[in-house]
Amino acid sequence: MKLNKIIISVIALNIISSNSTYSEESLSKLDINISLKKSIVENIINSQLPYTIEDTGSGTEIFNSNKNNILGTGLNLLGAIDKKFAQSSESFIWAYKINRSPIVFNANGQEVGATTNIDGQFKASWNRDKQGTEMKLNGTAGIKSIVSVSPDWKLVANSSPFLNISNDNIPLDLNLYGLKFKTDINIGSSLEKSISSKLQKATKEIDSKIESFNLREIIEKYWSNLKEPILVNKDYNLWLTINPKSARYSDLISFNEDLGIKVGADANLHLYIGEKPANQNLNSLPEMNFGFVDDSFNINLPISTTYNNLNELINKNISDKEFNLYSGIKYSAQNVALSSDNSNLNFETNFKLSVFGFLNPTGVIKGSLKPNFNKENGVFVGENFDYSLESNSIILNVINKIFKRSIKNSIIKNYLSFDPNKEIELAKVFIQSKVNDIELDKNIHLQSEINTFKLVDLKVDTNVISLTVNTTGKSTIQITE
């Protein structure tokens, strides 16, 4: 499997693991943003709701009958007495024109709102006596959506339109043949027809758009690959095992040009060098529940191996290779054997020297040291170092006895202190280049930023040696048009 697929499995899907021998101390937290471009929602609303809304009508049906039964009765009586009045009452003319602003988004809990401000003018006139009224209209309209993640990892959306008008009941004074009436003109139903009905169409399209992002399908696409250990590197027999613990999602968030929801997981991850580990017992995804989700991932990744596997790997890489020891002196090692007891690292190796090209002594070196990792500066130091040497060269044995202290000091100074920070920084740059932008599916991209990448622990046990790497950062699954 390619490296980017491994990174997708680890970062994009928030599913991290270990096997049964790995403790809960290495539990990793991966929280990831799933973001939707605001322009997607905005374009849907814009396609349904124009920036200018107008409507006109005539007749008295716009009068608020709930509040004006007296007026309605009076009009009916007058209409019965005077047919001309009945006809002229239909000459009541009304019109309004409303302009709306661009859409503004906000998020509160699991609800996200897309709101537009509306501002306009209402006019009404009764041509018989040139009576009329005029009033400003203002308010808000838009869509509210409640978005959640079901326990089986499905995005669920429930959207509804809203309309708030400051003056949907407009007061009107009428003088009918000397009789004065006060009534209300209610334009609420007309606005509902003009605005809310259009937004209702938009809500269906928005819900469909959100729910079409099948989070579960994307995760299960990789889930089947996680049941078996993943071979990360064939040359080093490097295996990744995965075992999720829990999953959760957060409130909705609104930021910059995106709307988002955060999904997180707590899980374990482990890399092994050597034989393929046992398969993971991953029958189903853990339930997704509402809970606190941070804005970043924090991965603890131990890399473990047995001494047998480590010895095999070392001997494979140093076989038939010569190294410069001093000017004119080269050495090669064979049959390197590492072991441990009481947190000490023991080593034994056969060696062969080439001294100025004509002396070739051989022998065996045995030694021990106590590995110590400084967590503050990330430097490895070998403490309490000692060794013994046996050689077929009498001269070499004599030199070793005379200069052993100097040789030990030279080895301690030059070889038993290792600062890997430069190599770790190069590894961080390499991984960052692989996770900048990964296409998970059409119009769905994983974008990640690594903040820290460092060694945090070293454990030397009787059977296993383990090195732990920690990385933190932020990941987003971006949904575009």
Coordinates of C-alpha atoms in Angstrom, one line a residue:
M1 CA 0.0 0.0 0.0
K2 CA 1.3 3.4 -0.9
L3 CA 2.3 5.8 1.8
N4 CA -0.5 8.3 1.1
K5 CA -3.0 5.5 1.7
I6 CA -1.5 4.8 5.0
I7 CA -1.6 8.4 6.0
I8 CA -5.3 8.6 4.9
S9 CA -6.0 5.6 7.0
V10 CA -4.3 7.2 10.0
I11 CA -5.2 10.8 9.7
A12 CA -8.3 11.1 7.5
L13 CA -10.3 8.4 9.1
N14 CA -9.3 9.1 12.7
I15 CA -8.8 5.3 13.4
I16 CA -5.7 4.5 15.3
S17 CA -4.7 1.2 16.9
S18 CA -2.5 -1.2 18.9
N19 CA -2.4 -4.9 19.7
S20 CA -3.2 -6.5 23.0
T21 CA 0.3 -6.0 24.4
Y22 CA 0.1 -2.2 23.9
S23 CA -1.0 -0.1 26.9
E24 CA -3.7 2.5 27.0
E25 CA -1.0 5.1 27.7
S26 CA -0.5 5.5 24.0
L27 CA -4.1 6.4 23.3
S28 CA -4.2 8.9 20.4
K29 CA -6.7 11.6 19.8
L30 CA -7.6 12.6 16.2
D31 CA -10.1 15.3 15.7
I32 CA -10.8 16.4 12.1
N33 CA -13.0 19.1 10.5
I34 CA -15.5 18.2 7.8
S35 CA -16.2 21.4 6.1
L36 CA -18.6 22.5 3.4
K37 CA -18.1 25.6 1.4
K38 CA -20.6 28.3 2.3
S39 CA -20.9 29.2 -1.3
I40 CA -22.6 25.8 -1.9
V41 CA -25.5 26.8 0.4
E42 CA -25.4 30.4 -0.7
N43 CA -25.7 29.4 -4.4
I44 CA -28.7 27.2 -3.6
I45 CA -30.5 30.0 -1.8
N46 CA -29.6 32.5 -4.5
S47 CA -31.0 30.3 -7.2
Q48 CA -34.4 30.2 -5.4
L49 CA -34.6 33.6 -3.8
P50 CA -34.0 36.7 -6.0
Y51 CA -32.4 39.8 -4.5
T52 CA -35.5 41.9 -5.4
I53 CA -39.0 40.6 -4.5
E54 CA -42.2 42.4 -5.7
D55 CA -45.9 41.8 -5.5
T56 CA -49.1 43.7 -6.3
G57 CA -52.8 43.2 -5.9
S58 CA -56.2 44.8 -5.6
G59 CA -59.4 44.4 -3.5
T60 CA -60.0 44.1 0.2
E61 CA -59.0 40.5 0.6
I62 CA -55.7 41.7 2.0
F63 CA -57.4 43.2 5.1
N64 CA -56.8 41.3 8.2
S65 CA -60.2 39.6 8.8
N66 CA -59.2 38.4 12.2
K67 CA -59.1 41.9 13.6
N68 CA -61.6 43.7 11.4
N69 CA -64.9 42.0 11.4
I70 CA -66.6 45.4 12.0
L71 CA -64.9 46.7 8.9
G72 CA -65.9 43.7 6.9
T73 CA -69.5 44.1 8.0
G74 CA -69.5 47.8 7.2
L75 CA -68.2 47.2 3.7
N76 CA -70.8 44.5 3.1
L77 CA -73.6 46.9 4.3
L78 CA -72.3 49.7 2.1
G79 CA -71.9 47.4 -0.8
A80 CA -75.5 46.2 -0.4
I81 CA -76.8 49.9 -0.3
D82 CA -74.5 51.2 -3.0
K83 CA -73.5 49.0 -5.8
K84 CA -71.1 51.7 -7.0
F85 CA -69.3 51.6 -3.7
A86 CA -69.1 47.8 -4.0
Q87 CA -67.4 48.2 -7.3
S88 CA -65.2 50.9 -6.2
S89 CA -64.0 49.0 -3.1
E90 CA -62.3 46.6 -5.5
S91 CA -60.2 49.6 -6.6
F92 CA -58.2 49.3 -3.4
I93 CA -54.6 48.8 -4.8
W94 CA -51.6 47.6 -2.9
A95 CA -48.0 46.9 -3.8
Y96 CA -44.7 46.2 -2.1
K97 CA -41.0 45.9 -3.2
I98 CA -38.4 44.3 -1.1
N99 CA -34.6 44.1 -1.5
R100 CA -32.5 41.6 0.3
S101 CA -28.8 41.6 1.3
P102 CA -26.2 38.9 0.7
I103 CA -26.4 35.8 3.0
V104 CA -24.7 35.7 6.3
F105 CA -23.9 32.4 8.2
N106 CA -23.8 31.6 11.8
A107 CA -23.6 28.5 13.9
N108 CA -24.9 27.8 17.4
G109 CA -24.7 24.3 18.8
Q110 CA -26.0 21.8 16.2
E111 CA -27.9 24.6 14.3
V112 CA -26.5 26.6 11.5
G113 CA -28.3 29.6 10.0
A114 CA -28.1 31.3 6.6
T115 CA -29.7 34.7 7.1
T116 CA -30.5 37.6 4.7
N117 CA -31.7 41.1 5.8
I118 CA -34.7 42.4 3.9
D119 CA -35.7 46.0 3.4
G120 CA -38.5 47.5 1.4
Q121 CA -41.6 49.6 1.0
F122 CA -45.3 48.9 1.1
K123 CA -47.9 51.2 -0.5
A124 CA -51.7 51.0 -0.6
S125 CA -54.3 53.4 -2.1
W126 CA -58.1 53.6 -2.5
N127 CA -58.7 55.5 -5.7
R128 CA -62.3 56.7 -4.8
D129 CA -61.1 59.3 -2.3
K130 CA -57.4 59.1 -3.0
Q131 CA -56.8 57.6 0.4
G132 CA -53.8 55.4 1.1
T133 CA -50.8 54.6 3.3
E134 CA -47.1 53.9 2.9
M135 CA -44.8 52.1 5.3
K136 CA -41.3 50.7 5.4
L137 CA -40.7 47.0 5.7
N138 CA -37.7 45.3 7.2
G139 CA -36.7 42.1 8.8
T140 CA -34.8 38.8 8.2
A141 CA -35.4 35.7 6.2
G142 CA -33.3 32.5 5.7
I143 CA -32.9 28.9 6.5
K144 CA -32.0 27.1 9.7
S145 CA -30.5 23.7 9.5
I146 CA -29.9 21.2 12.3
V147 CA -27.0 18.9 11.4
S148 CA -26.0 15.8 13.4
V149 CA -24.2 12.5 12.9
S150 CA -26.2 9.4 13.7
P151 CA -24.6 6.5 15.7
D152 CA -24.0 4.7 12.4
W153 CA -21.9 7.5 11.0
K154 CA -24.5 9.1 8.7
L155 CA -24.8 12.9 8.3
V156 CA -28.4 13.9 9.0
A157 CA -29.8 17.4 8.1
N158 CA -33.2 18.9 9.0
S159 CA -33.6 22.4 7.4
S160 CA -36.5 24.8 7.6
P161 CA -37.1 28.4 6.3
F162 CA -37.9 31.4 8.5
L163 CA -39.3 34.8 7.9
N164 CA -39.4 37.7 10.4
I165 CA -41.1 41.0 9.3
S166 CA -41.2 44.0 11.6
N167 CA -44.5 45.2 10.0
D168 CA -46.6 42.5 8.5
N169 CA -49.7 44.2 10.0
I170 CA -49.8 47.7 8.5
P171 CA -52.4 50.1 10.0
L172 CA -54.7 51.9 7.6
D173 CA -57.3 54.7 8.3
L174 CA -60.3 54.7 6.0
N175 CA -63.1 57.3 5.5
L176 CA -66.1 55.6 3.9
Y177 CA -68.9 58.1 3.2
G178 CA -67.9 60.0 6.4
L179 CA -67.6 56.8 8.4
K180 CA -64.0 56.4 9.7
F181 CA -62.6 53.0 10.1
K182 CA -59.2 51.8 11.4
T183 CA -58.0 48.5 10.1
D184 CA -54.8 46.5 9.5
I185 CA -53.5 45.4 6.2
N186 CA -51.8 42.0 6.6
I187 CA -49.2 41.2 4.0
G188 CA -47.9 38.1 5.9
S189 CA -49.5 35.6 3.6
S190 CA -48.3 37.3 0.5
L191 CA -44.8 37.4 1.8
E192 CA -45.0 33.7 2.9
K193 CA -46.0 32.9 -0.7
S194 CA -43.2 35.1 -2.2
I195 CA -40.4 34.2 0.2
S196 CA -41.0 31.2 2.4
S197 CA -42.2 29.0 -0.4
K198 CA -39.0 29.7 -2.4
L199 CA -36.9 29.0 0.6
Q200 CA -38.7 25.7 1.2
K201 CA -37.4 24.5 -2.1
A202 CA -33.9 25.5 -1.1
T203 CA -34.2 23.6 2.2
K204 CA -34.8 20.3 0.4
E205 CA -31.9 20.8 -1.9
I206 CA -29.6 21.8 1.1
D207 CA -30.6 18.7 3.1
S208 CA -30.0 16.5 0.1
K209 CA -26.6 18.0 -0.5
I210 CA -25.5 17.5 3.1
E211 CA -26.8 14.0 3.4
S212 CA -25.3 13.0 0.0
F213 CA -21.9 13.2 1.8
N214 CA -21.8 9.6 2.9
L215 CA -19.3 9.7 5.8
R216 CA -19.8 6.1 6.7
E217 CA -19.2 4.9 3.1
I218 CA -15.9 6.8 2.9
I219 CA -14.7 5.4 6.2
E220 CA -15.8 1.8 5.4
K221 CA -14.0 2.1 2.1
Y222 CA -10.8 2.0 4.1
W223 CA -12.2 0.1 7.1
S224 CA -11.9 -3.3 5.4
N225 CA -8.2 -2.6 4.9
L226 CA -7.7 -2.0 8.6
K227 CA -8.7 -5.4 9.9
E228 CA -5.4 -6.9 8.8
P229 CA -2.1 -5.3 9.7
I230 CA -0.9 -3.0 6.9
L231 CA 2.5 -3.6 5.3
V232 CA 4.0 -0.1 5.3
N233 CA 7.5 -1.0 4.1
K234 CA 8.5 -4.3 2.7
D235 CA 12.2 -3.8 3.0
Y236 CA 12.0 -3.3 6.8
N237 CA 8.9 -5.6 7.4
L238 CA 7.2 -2.6 8.9
W239 CA 3.5 -3.3 9.9
L240 CA 0.8 -0.9 11.1
T241 CA -2.0 -2.3 13.3
I242 CA -5.2 -0.4 14.1
N243 CA -7.8 -0.6 16.9
P244 CA -10.4 2.2 17.4
K245 CA -11.8 2.9 20.8
S246 CA -14.5 5.5 20.4
A247 CA -15.9 8.2 18.1
R248 CA -17.7 11.5 18.6
Y249 CA -18.8 14.7 16.8
S250 CA -19.1 18.3 17.9
D251 CA -21.3 21.3 17.5
L252 CA -21.3 23.0 14.1
I253 CA -18.8 25.8 13.4
S254 CA -18.7 28.7 11.0
F255 CA -15.3 30.0 10.0
N256 CA -13.9 32.0 7.1
E257 CA -15.6 30.7 4.0
D258 CA -16.6 27.3 5.4
L259 CA -19.3 25.6 7.5
G260 CA -18.1 22.6 9.4
I261 CA -18.6 19.9 11.9
K262 CA -15.8 18.2 13.8
V263 CA -15.5 14.4 14.1
G264 CA -13.1 12.8 16.5
A265 CA -11.8 9.4 17.6
D266 CA -9.8 8.0 20.5
A267 CA -7.8 5.0 19.4
N268 CA -4.5 3.2 19.4
L269 CA -1.8 2.9 16.7
H270 CA 1.2 0.7 16.6
L271 CA 4.0 0.0 14.1
Y272 CA 5.9 -3.3 14.3
I273 CA 9.2 -4.3 12.7
G274 CA 9.4 -8.0 11.8
E275 CA 6.8 -10.7 11.5
K276 CA 3.2 -9.8 10.6
P277 CA 1.1 -9.2 13.8
A278 CA -2.2 -10.9 14.4
N279 CA -5.3 -9.6 12.6
Q280 CA -7.4 -7.0 14.5
N281 CA -10.9 -8.0 15.7
L282 CA -12.7 -5.1 14.0
N283 CA -16.3 -6.3 13.3
S284 CA -17.9 -2.9 13.1
L285 CA -17.3 0.8 13.5
P286 CA -17.6 2.2 17.0
E287 CA -20.8 4.2 17.6
M288 CA -20.7 7.9 16.8
N289 CA -21.8 10.0 19.8
F290 CA -22.1 13.7 20.4
G291 CA -19.3 15.0 22.6
F292 CA -16.3 17.3 22.9
V293 CA -14.1 17.5 19.8
D294 CA -10.9 19.6 19.8
D295 CA -9.5 21.3 16.7
S296 CA -6.5 19.0 16.2
F297 CA -5.1 15.5 16.2
N298 CA -2.5 14.2 18.7
I299 CA -1.0 10.8 17.6
N300 CA 1.2 8.7 19.8
L301 CA 2.9 6.1 17.5
P302 CA 5.1 3.5 19.1
I303 CA 7.5 1.5 16.8
S304 CA 8.3 -1.9 18.4
T305 CA 10.3 -4.9 17.5
T306 CA 11.7 -8.0 19.2
Y307 CA 15.5 -8.4 19.4
N308 CA 15.4 -11.3 17.0
N309 CA 13.7 -9.2 14.4
L310 CA 16.0 -6.2 15.0
N311 CA 19.1 -8.4 14.8
E312 CA 17.9 -9.8 11.5
L313 CA 17.3 -6.3 10.1
I314 CA 20.6 -5.0 11.3
N315 CA 22.6 -7.9 9.9
K316 CA 20.8 -7.6 6.6
N317 CA 21.8 -4.0 6.2
I318 CA 25.5 -4.3 7.4
S319 CA 26.4 -7.5 5.6
D320 CA 29.5 -7.2 3.5
K321 CA 29.9 -3.5 4.2
E322 CA 33.1 -1.8 5.4
F323 CA 33.2 1.4 7.5
N324 CA 36.0 3.8 8.2
L325 CA 37.1 3.7 11.8
Y326 CA 40.3 5.8 11.6
S327 CA 42.5 7.0 8.8
G328 CA 43.8 3.8 7.1
I329 CA 41.7 1.5 9.4
K330 CA 38.4 0.0 8.3
Y331 CA 36.1 -2.5 10.0
S332 CA 33.2 -4.7 9.2
A333 CA 30.8 -6.5 11.5
Q334 CA 29.0 -9.8 11.3
N335 CA 26.4 -11.6 13.4
V336 CA 25.3 -8.7 15.5
A337 CA 23.3 -9.9 18.4
L338 CA 21.4 -7.4 20.7
S339 CA 19.6 -8.4 23.9
S340 CA 18.4 -6.8 27.1
D341 CA 18.3 -7.4 30.8
N342 CA 17.5 -5.0 33.7
S343 CA 17.0 -2.1 31.1
N344 CA 20.5 -2.6 29.8
L345 CA 21.2 -3.2 26.2
N346 CA 23.7 -5.9 25.5
F347 CA 25.5 -6.4 22.2
E348 CA 27.8 -9.0 20.7
T349 CA 29.3 -9.0 17.3
N350 CA 32.1 -10.6 15.3
F351 CA 34.4 -8.0 13.6
K352 CA 37.1 -7.9 11.0
L353 CA 39.6 -5.0 10.7
S354 CA 41.7 -3.9 7.8
V355 CA 44.8 -2.0 8.9
F356 CA 46.5 -0.1 6.1
G357 CA 45.4 -2.9 3.8
F358 CA 47.7 -5.7 5.0
L359 CA 46.7 -6.5 8.6
N360 CA 43.3 -8.2 8.9
P361 CA 42.7 -9.2 12.6
T362 CA 39.4 -10.6 13.6
G363 CA 37.6 -11.1 16.9
V364 CA 34.5 -10.7 19.0
I365 CA 33.3 -7.7 20.9
K366 CA 30.9 -8.0 23.8
G367 CA 29.5 -5.0 25.6
S368 CA 26.6 -3.3 27.4
L369 CA 25.1 0.1 28.0
K370 CA 22.0 1.7 29.5
P371 CA 20.1 3.6 26.8
N372 CA 18.8 6.9 28.1
F373 CA 16.5 9.2 26.1
N374 CA 16.4 12.9 27.2
K375 CA 12.8 14.0 26.6
E376 CA 13.6 17.6 26.9
N377 CA 16.1 17.8 24.0
G378 CA 15.4 14.6 22.2
V379 CA 19.0 13.2 22.5
F380 CA 19.9 9.6 23.0
V381 CA 22.8 8.8 25.3
G382 CA 24.4 5.4 26.1
E383 CA 25.3 5.4 29.8
N384 CA 27.4 2.9 31.9
F385 CA 29.1 1.7 28.7
D386 CA 31.6 -1.2 28.9
Y387 CA 33.0 -3.8 26.6
S388 CA 35.4 -6.7 26.3
L389 CA 37.4 -7.7 23.2
E390 CA 38.8 -11.1 22.1
S391 CA 40.9 -11.3 19.0
N392 CA 43.2 -13.6 17.1
S393 CA 45.7 -10.7 17.0
I394 CA 48.1 -10.6 20.0
I395 CA 48.9 -7.0 19.1
L396 CA 45.3 -6.0 19.1
N397 CA 44.7 -7.7 22.5
V398 CA 47.7 -5.9 24.0
I399 CA 46.7 -2.5 22.5
N400 CA 43.2 -3.0 23.9
K401 CA 44.4 -3.7 27.4
I402 CA 46.7 -0.7 27.4
F403 CA 44.4 1.8 25.8
K404 CA 41.0 0.4 26.8
R405 CA 40.1 3.5 28.9
S406 CA 41.0 5.9 26.1
I407 CA 39.1 3.7 23.6
K408 CA 36.0 3.7 25.9
N409 CA 36.1 7.4 26.3
S410 CA 36.5 7.9 22.6
I411 CA 33.5 5.6 21.9
I412 CA 31.4 7.4 24.5
K413 CA 32.3 10.8 23.1
N414 CA 31.9 10.1 19.4
Y415 CA 29.3 7.3 19.2
L416 CA 27.1 7.0 22.3
S417 CA 25.4 10.3 22.0
F418 CA 22.9 10.7 19.1
D419 CA 20.8 13.7 18.2
P420 CA 18.1 12.7 15.8
N421 CA 16.3 16.0 15.6
K422 CA 17.6 16.9 12.2
E423 CA 16.4 13.6 10.8
I424 CA 13.1 14.0 12.6
E425 CA 12.6 17.5 11.0
L426 CA 13.3 16.0 7.6
A427 CA 10.8 13.3 8.2
K428 CA 8.2 16.0 9.2
V429 CA 8.8 17.8 6.0
F430 CA 8.4 14.6 4.0
I431 CA 5.2 13.6 5.7
Q432 CA 3.8 17.1 5.3
S433 CA 4.4 16.9 1.6
K434 CA 2.3 13.8 1.4
V435 CA -0.7 15.1 3.4
N436 CA -1.1 18.7 2.0
D437 CA -4.0 17.7 -0.3
I438 CA -5.2 14.2 -0.8
E439 CA -8.3 13.4 -3.0
L440 CA -10.5 11.0 -1.1
D441 CA -13.3 11.1 -3.6
K442 CA -14.8 13.4 -6.2
N443 CA -14.9 16.9 -4.8
I444 CA -13.8 15.6 -1.4
H445 CA -10.2 16.4 -0.3
L446 CA -8.2 15.8 2.8
Q447 CA -6.0 18.7 3.8
S448 CA -3.6 18.4 6.8
E449 CA -1.1 20.5 8.5
I450 CA 1.5 19.0 10.9
N451 CA 2.6 21.2 13.7
T452 CA 5.0 19.0 15.6
F453 CA 6.7 15.7 14.9
K454 CA 9.1 14.4 17.6
L455 CA 10.4 11.4 19.5
V456 CA 9.0 11.3 23.0
D457 CA 10.0 7.9 24.5
L458 CA 12.3 4.9 24.4
K459 CA 11.6 1.6 26.2
V460 CA 14.1 -1.2 26.5
D461 CA 12.4 -4.4 27.8
T462 CA 13.6 -8.0 28.1
N463 CA 12.0 -9.1 24.8
V464 CA 11.0 -5.9 23.0
I465 CA 12.5 -2.5 22.3
S466 CA 10.1 0.4 21.5
L467 CA 10.4 4.0 20.3
T468 CA 7.4 6.3 20.4
V469 CA 6.9 9.2 18.0
N470 CA 4.3 12.0 18.7
T471 CA 2.8 14.2 16.0
T472 CA 0.2 16.9 16.3
G473 CA -1.6 19.0 13.8
K474 CA -4.9 19.8 12.1
S475 CA -6.9 18.0 9.4
T476 CA -9.9 19.0 7.3
I477 CA -12.0 17.1 4.9
Q478 CA -13.1 19.7 2.4
I479 CA -16.3 19.3 0.4
T480 CA -16.4 21.5 -2.7
E481 CA -18.9 21.9 -5.6

